[in-house]
Amino acid sequence: MNMRIAVSIASIVASGCASQALAGQVFINSSKVKNLQVGGGVVQAKYRLSNGNFDMSLDRGQGTNPGQFIQANLGNNNQLNNTAFNFVVQHIAGQGILFQMNKASDQSSNALSWGNFSSPMSGQSVSQLGGQSFYGSGRGFNTLLLTARAEWAGNAANPGSSSMSFSNLNFSSSELAVADGAFISGAASTPGTGAVVQQLVSSVDLSQYSWSITGTITGLRLPANITAGDELVSFVIGGKQSEFALIPLPSTAALAGVGMMVMGGARRRSTAV
């Protein structure tokens, strides 16, 4: 992959030595990431507002095709409209991935997981999807795309409205450091902005390390009785294989030189006093 790994000034100052550095870095909505070319999907966690079918799914990154995903039905549109869910997408290195949704109002929970876990997982858990284990040749990924989508769901007589809001988005890992950037809070809406895409890219293969993304999402789909268009209001986190470049930051030697100049200037000022 075409990656030039940046070294952050803060990490050099804070760590003091390479042995204290974490395994890799992630960049969230970062202007330092250039020429991002998103490739094939490896895994996808999705929440959508469906009036009669499933609302929550975990798939192989190729979409919800028969035999390629697991799912849960959280309710119809009336039950899901303006209902806040706290979610977690968690990868446990060497074991697999978990997607969990907790209703904020009563803490009721649904969970889907794919892998082979050392402890039993709650909800529906499978070791294979479509005959494929979570880990395998060519299944590494270095990018997570977070997409909120809300498209027109009405008709000429009743145009309706839709939205998917997101807040409190957070990436955490004991092995990977956020080198630059942050998630935003907001909403995709119609009328308005029909889709909002956020990106997290990493200097390492995310399938080799433990991490999690958490947040709160709330969907709205009016008129609530529309049965078509299950994919129109959704929030998706997809693991992708991508190529990108990073704008290089100053080298360690250059930073050390800047530090010497600053110290020297301070010494001269002290002498002058």
PDB file of N, CA and C in Angstrom, residues 22-29 87-92 97 141-146 167-184 198-216 237:
ATOM      1  N   LEU A  22       3.105   3.079  20.653  1.00  0.00           N
ATOM      2  CA  LEU A  22       2.086   2.085  20.406  1.00  0.00           C
ATOM      3  C   LEU A  22       2.334   1.424  19.057  1.00  0.00           C
ATOM      4  N   ALA A  23       1.537   0.391  18.770  1.00  0.00           N
ATOM      5  CA  ALA A  23       1.793  -0.421  17.586  1.00  0.00           C
ATOM      6  C   ALA A  23       1.533   0.319  16.287  1.00  0.00           C
ATOM      7  N   GLY A  24       0.609   1.262  16.272  1.00  0.00           N
ATOM      8  CA  GLY A  24       0.291   1.961  15.039  1.00  0.00           C
ATOM      9  C   GLY A  24      -0.516   3.208  15.314  1.00  0.00           C
ATOM     10  N   GLN A  25      -0.845   3.933  14.241  1.00  0.00           N
ATOM     11  CA  GLN A  25      -1.562   5.181  14.354  1.00  0.00           C
ATOM     12  C   GLN A  25      -2.832   5.133  13.511  1.00  0.00           C
ATOM     13  N   VAL A  26      -3.819   5.912  13.916  1.00  0.00           N
ATOM     14  CA  VAL A  26      -5.017   6.086  13.111  1.00  0.00           C
ATOM     15  C   VAL A  26      -5.232   7.573  12.879  1.00  0.00           C
ATOM     16  N   PHE A  27      -5.855   7.882  11.758  1.00  0.00           N
ATOM     17  CA  PHE A  27      -6.128   9.256  11.346  1.00  0.00           C
ATOM     18  C   PHE A  27      -7.620   9.356  11.053  1.00  0.00           C
ATOM     19  N   ILE A  28      -8.306  10.234  11.752  1.00  0.00           N
ATOM     20  CA  ILE A  28      -9.764  10.327  11.671  1.00  0.00           C
ATOM     21  C   ILE A  28     -10.146  11.644  10.997  1.00  0.00           C
ATOM     22  N   ASN A  29     -10.788  11.559   9.842  1.00  0.00           N
ATOM     23  CA  ASN A  29     -11.180  12.757   9.085  1.00  0.00           C
ATOM     24  C   ASN A  29     -10.011  13.732   8.980  1.00  0.00           C
ATOM     25  N   PHE A  87     -24.335   2.297  20.402  1.00  0.00           N
ATOM     26  CA  PHE A  87     -23.787   1.139  19.707  1.00  0.00           C
ATOM     27  C   PHE A  87     -22.305   0.952  20.028  1.00  0.00           C
ATOM     28  N   VAL A  88     -21.825  -0.248  19.793  1.00  0.00           N
ATOM     29  CA  VAL A  88     -20.398  -0.539  19.830  1.00  0.00           C
ATOM     30  C   VAL A  88     -20.061  -1.515  18.719  1.00  0.00           C
ATOM     31  N   VAL A  89     -19.024  -1.211  17.974  1.00  0.00           N
ATOM     32  CA  VAL A  89     -18.403  -2.156  17.048  1.00  0.00           C
ATOM     33  C   VAL A  89     -17.022  -2.438  17.621  1.00  0.00           C
ATOM     34  N   GLN A  90     -16.799  -3.672  18.034  1.00  0.00           N
ATOM     35  CA  GLN A  90     -15.568  -4.022  18.750  1.00  0.00           C
ATOM     36  C   GLN A  90     -14.854  -5.170  18.048  1.00  0.00           C
ATOM     37  N   HIS A  91     -13.563  -4.967  17.795  1.00  0.00           N
ATOM     38  CA  HIS A  91     -12.732  -6.046  17.265  1.00  0.00           C
ATOM     39  C   HIS A  91     -11.821  -6.561  18.370  1.00  0.00           C
ATOM     40  N   ILE A  92     -11.848  -7.860  18.586  1.00  0.00           N
ATOM     41  CA  ILE A  92     -10.968  -8.506  19.561  1.00  0.00           C
ATOM     42  C   ILE A  92      -9.930  -9.282  18.768  1.00  0.00           C
ATOM     43  N   ILE A  97     -15.205 -10.079  15.565  1.00  0.00           N
ATOM     44  CA  ILE A  97     -15.808  -8.754  15.661  1.00  0.00           C
ATOM     45  C   ILE A  97     -17.226  -8.850  16.211  1.00  0.00           C
ATOM     46  N   PHE A 141      -7.670  -5.194   6.676  1.00  0.00           N
ATOM     47  CA  PHE A 141      -8.245  -3.909   6.279  1.00  0.00           C
ATOM     48  C   PHE A 141      -7.619  -2.796   7.112  1.00  0.00           C
ATOM     49  N   ASN A 142      -7.486  -1.628   6.491  1.00  0.00           N
ATOM     50  CA  ASN A 142      -6.841  -0.494   7.156  1.00  0.00           C
ATOM     51  C   ASN A 142      -7.709   0.760   7.191  1.00  0.00           C
ATOM     52  N   THR A 143      -8.958   0.638   6.783  1.00  0.00           N
ATOM     53  CA  THR A 143      -9.850   1.788   6.715  1.00  0.00           C
ATOM     54  C   THR A 143     -11.227   1.423   7.254  1.00  0.00           C
ATOM     55  N   LEU A 144     -11.822   2.355   8.012  1.00  0.00           N
ATOM     56  CA  LEU A 144     -13.210   2.230   8.438  1.00  0.00           C
ATOM     57  C   LEU A 144     -13.965   3.446   7.904  1.00  0.00           C
ATOM     58  N   LEU A 145     -15.022   3.201   7.145  1.00  0.00           N
ATOM     59  CA  LEU A 145     -15.883   4.266   6.656  1.00  0.00           C
ATOM     60  C   LEU A 145     -17.179   4.256   7.457  1.00  0.00           C
ATOM     61  N   LEU A 146     -17.541   5.402   8.026  1.00  0.00           N
ATOM     62  CA  LEU A 146     -18.779   5.556   8.777  1.00  0.00           C
ATOM     63  C   LEU A 146     -19.726   6.394   7.926  1.00  0.00           C
ATOM     64  N   SER A 167     -23.810  10.950  17.219  1.00  0.00           N
ATOM     65  CA  SER A 167     -23.102  11.776  18.204  1.00  0.00           C
ATOM     66  C   SER A 167     -22.240  10.880  19.091  1.00  0.00           C
ATOM     67  N   ASN A 168     -21.357  11.520  19.845  1.00  0.00           N
ATOM     68  CA  ASN A 168     -20.488  10.827  20.810  1.00  0.00           C
ATOM     69  C   ASN A 168     -19.646   9.730  20.165  1.00  0.00           C
ATOM     70  N   LEU A 169     -19.306   9.875  18.891  1.00  0.00           N
ATOM     71  CA  LEU A 169     -18.491   8.868  18.219  1.00  0.00           C
ATOM     72  C   LEU A 169     -17.078   8.881  18.796  1.00  0.00           C
ATOM     73  N   ASN A 170     -16.575   7.687  19.103  1.00  0.00           N
ATOM     74  CA  ASN A 170     -15.260   7.600  19.743  1.00  0.00           C
ATOM     75  C   ASN A 170     -14.548   6.321  19.323  1.00  0.00           C
ATOM     76  N   PHE A 171     -13.267   6.448  19.006  1.00  0.00           N
ATOM     77  CA  PHE A 171     -12.405   5.300  18.727  1.00  0.00           C
ATOM     78  C   PHE A 171     -11.494   5.092  19.922  1.00  0.00           C
ATOM     79  N   SER A 172     -11.376   3.848  20.388  1.00  0.00           N
ATOM     80  CA  SER A 172     -10.487   3.561  21.510  1.00  0.00           C
ATOM     81  C   SER A 172      -9.710   2.284  21.249  1.00  0.00           C
ATOM     82  N   SER A 173      -8.475   2.264  21.727  1.00  0.00           N
ATOM     83  CA  SER A 173      -7.610   1.098  21.588  1.00  0.00           C
ATOM     84  C   SER A 173      -6.423   1.257  22.526  1.00  0.00           C
ATOM     85  N   SER A 174      -5.996   0.150  23.119  1.00  0.00           N
ATOM     86  CA  SER A 174      -4.795   0.179  23.939  1.00  0.00           C
ATOM     87  C   SER A 174      -3.545  -0.046  23.095  1.00  0.00           C
ATOM     88  N   GLU A 175      -3.738  -0.321  21.810  1.00  0.00           N
ATOM     89  CA  GLU A 175      -2.613  -0.639  20.924  1.00  0.00           C
ATOM     90  C   GLU A 175      -2.405   0.369  19.810  1.00  0.00           C
ATOM     91  N   LEU A 176      -3.421   1.169  19.504  1.00  0.00           N
ATOM     92  CA  LEU A 176      -3.357   2.123  18.407  1.00  0.00           C
ATOM     93  C   LEU A 176      -3.644   3.519  18.926  1.00  0.00           C
ATOM     94  N   ALA A 177      -2.903   4.499  18.433  1.00  0.00           N
ATOM     95  CA  ALA A 177      -3.051   5.881  18.885  1.00  0.00           C
ATOM     96  C   ALA A 177      -3.687   6.724  17.793  1.00  0.00           C
ATOM     97  N   VAL A 178      -4.574   7.640  18.181  1.00  0.00           N
ATOM     98  CA  VAL A 178      -5.126   8.604  17.237  1.00  0.00           C
ATOM     99  C   VAL A 178      -4.072   9.683  17.014  1.00  0.00           C
ATOM    100  N   ALA A 179      -3.484   9.705  15.817  1.00  0.00           N
ATOM    101  CA  ALA A 179      -2.405  10.640  15.522  1.00  0.00           C
ATOM    102  C   ALA A 179      -2.921  12.006  15.099  1.00  0.00           C
ATOM    103  N   ASP A 180      -4.120  12.031  14.463  1.00  0.00           N
ATOM    104  CA  ASP A 180      -4.638  13.313  14.002  1.00  0.00           C
ATOM    105  C   ASP A 180      -6.125  13.175  13.716  1.00  0.00           C
ATOM    106  N   GLY A 181      -6.869  14.239  14.004  1.00  0.00           N
ATOM    107  CA  GLY A 181      -8.272  14.313  13.634  1.00  0.00           C
ATOM    108  C   GLY A 181      -9.218  13.792  14.691  1.00  0.00           C
ATOM    109  N   ALA A 182     -10.519  13.884  14.376  1.00  0.00           N
ATOM    110  CA  ALA A 182     -11.562  13.447  15.293  1.00  0.00           C
ATOM    111  C   ALA A 182     -12.853  13.245  14.516  1.00  0.00           C
ATOM    112  N   PHE A 183     -13.756  12.456  15.085  1.00  0.00           N
ATOM    113  CA  PHE A 183     -15.082  12.304  14.516  1.00  0.00           C
ATOM    114  C   PHE A 183     -15.906  13.563  14.779  1.00  0.00           C
ATOM    115  N   ILE A 184     -16.926  13.762  13.966  1.00  0.00           N
ATOM    116  CA  ILE A 184     -17.855  14.863  14.170  1.00  0.00           C
ATOM    117  C   ILE A 184     -19.223  14.305  14.552  1.00  0.00           C
ATOM    118  N   GLN A 198     -17.677   9.667   7.111  1.00  0.00           N
ATOM    119  CA  GLN A 198     -16.466   9.944   7.875  1.00  0.00           C
ATOM    120  C   GLN A 198     -15.497   8.792   7.680  1.00  0.00           C
ATOM    121  N   GLN A 199     -14.215   9.094   7.776  1.00  0.00           N
ATOM    122  CA  GLN A 199     -13.217   8.069   7.498  1.00  0.00           C
ATOM    123  C   GLN A 199     -12.176   7.964   8.601  1.00  0.00           C
ATOM    124  N   LEU A 200     -11.796   6.741   8.876  1.00  0.00           N
ATOM    125  CA  LEU A 200     -10.679   6.439   9.771  1.00  0.00           C
ATOM    126  C   LEU A 200      -9.726   5.550   8.989  1.00  0.00           C
ATOM    127  N   VAL A 201      -8.487   5.983   8.847  1.00  0.00           N
ATOM    128  CA  VAL A 201      -7.480   5.162   8.176  1.00  0.00           C
ATOM    129  C   VAL A 201      -6.341   4.894   9.151  1.00  0.00           C
ATOM    130  N   SER A 202      -5.659   3.785   8.947  1.00  0.00           N
ATOM    131  CA  SER A 202      -4.613   3.371   9.878  1.00  0.00           C
ATOM    132  C   SER A 202      -3.324   3.051   9.138  1.00  0.00           C
ATOM    133  N   SER A 203      -2.225   3.231   9.853  1.00  0.00           N
ATOM    134  CA  SER A 203      -0.913   2.880   9.317  1.00  0.00           C
ATOM    135  C   SER A 203      -0.657   1.377   9.386  1.00  0.00           C
ATOM    136  N   VAL A 204      -1.573   0.638  10.038  1.00  0.00           N
ATOM    137  CA  VAL A 204      -1.400  -0.809  10.194  1.00  0.00           C
ATOM    138  C   VAL A 204      -2.708  -1.516   9.844  1.00  0.00           C
ATOM    139  N   ASP A 205      -2.635  -2.831   9.766  1.00  0.00           N
ATOM    140  CA  ASP A 205      -3.795  -3.667   9.490  1.00  0.00           C
ATOM    141  C   ASP A 205      -4.687  -3.730  10.730  1.00  0.00           C
ATOM    142  N   LEU A 206      -5.882  -3.181  10.623  1.00  0.00           N
ATOM    143  CA  LEU A 206      -6.782  -3.119  11.773  1.00  0.00           C
ATOM    144  C   LEU A 206      -7.268  -4.487  12.220  1.00  0.00           C
ATOM    145  N   SER A 207      -7.139  -5.497  11.363  1.00  0.00           N
ATOM    146  CA  SER A 207      -7.568  -6.845  11.749  1.00  0.00           C
ATOM    147  C   SER A 207      -6.562  -7.536  12.656  1.00  0.00           C
ATOM    148  N   GLN A 208      -5.440  -6.870  12.952  1.00  0.00           N
ATOM    149  CA  GLN A 208      -4.407  -7.467  13.805  1.00  0.00           C
ATOM    150  C   GLN A 208      -4.393  -6.880  15.216  1.00  0.00           C
ATOM    151  N   TYR A 209      -5.277  -5.919  15.491  1.00  0.00           N
ATOM    152  CA  TYR A 209      -5.243  -5.233  16.770  1.00  0.00           C
ATOM    153  C   TYR A 209      -6.649  -5.105  17.351  1.00  0.00           C
ATOM    154  N   SER A 210      -6.717  -4.957  18.657  1.00  0.00           N
ATOM    155  CA  SER A 210      -7.997  -4.785  19.333  1.00  0.00           C
ATOM    156  C   SER A 210      -8.358  -3.301  19.377  1.00  0.00           C
ATOM    157  N   TRP A 211      -9.629  -2.997  19.113  1.00  0.00           N
ATOM    158  CA  TRP A 211     -10.105  -1.620  19.100  1.00  0.00           C
ATOM    159  C   TRP A 211     -11.632  -1.623  19.163  1.00  0.00           C
ATOM    160  N   SER A 212     -12.213  -0.458  19.381  1.00  0.00           N
ATOM    161  CA  SER A 212     -13.664  -0.345  19.356  1.00  0.00           C
ATOM    162  C   SER A 212     -14.068   1.051  18.906  1.00  0.00           C
ATOM    163  N   ILE A 213     -15.251   1.140  18.302  1.00  0.00           N
ATOM    164  CA  ILE A 213     -15.897   2.409  17.981  1.00  0.00           C
ATOM    165  C   ILE A 213     -17.248   2.413  18.665  1.00  0.00           C
ATOM    166  N   THR A 214     -17.536   3.489  19.387  1.00  0.00           N
ATOM    167  CA  THR A 214     -18.811   3.628  20.082  1.00  0.00           C
ATOM    168  C   THR A 214     -19.475   4.936  19.676  1.00  0.00           C
ATOM    169  N   GLY A 215     -20.776   5.032  19.941  1.00  0.00           N
ATOM    170  CA  GLY A 215     -21.492   6.255  19.635  1.00  0.00           C
ATOM    171  C   GLY A 215     -22.979   6.093  19.860  1.00  0.00           C
ATOM    172  N   THR A 216     -23.719   7.146  19.532  1.00  0.00           N
ATOM    173  CA  THR A 216     -25.170   7.157  19.662  1.00  0.00           C
ATOM    174  C   THR A 216     -25.778   7.536  18.316  1.00  0.00           C
ATOM    175  N   ILE A 237     -20.917   1.062   9.346  1.00  0.00           N
ATOM    176  CA  ILE A 237     -19.470   1.091   9.571  1.00  0.00           C
ATOM    177  C   ILE A 237     -18.880  -0.054   8.764  1.00  0.00           C
TER     178      ILE A 237
END
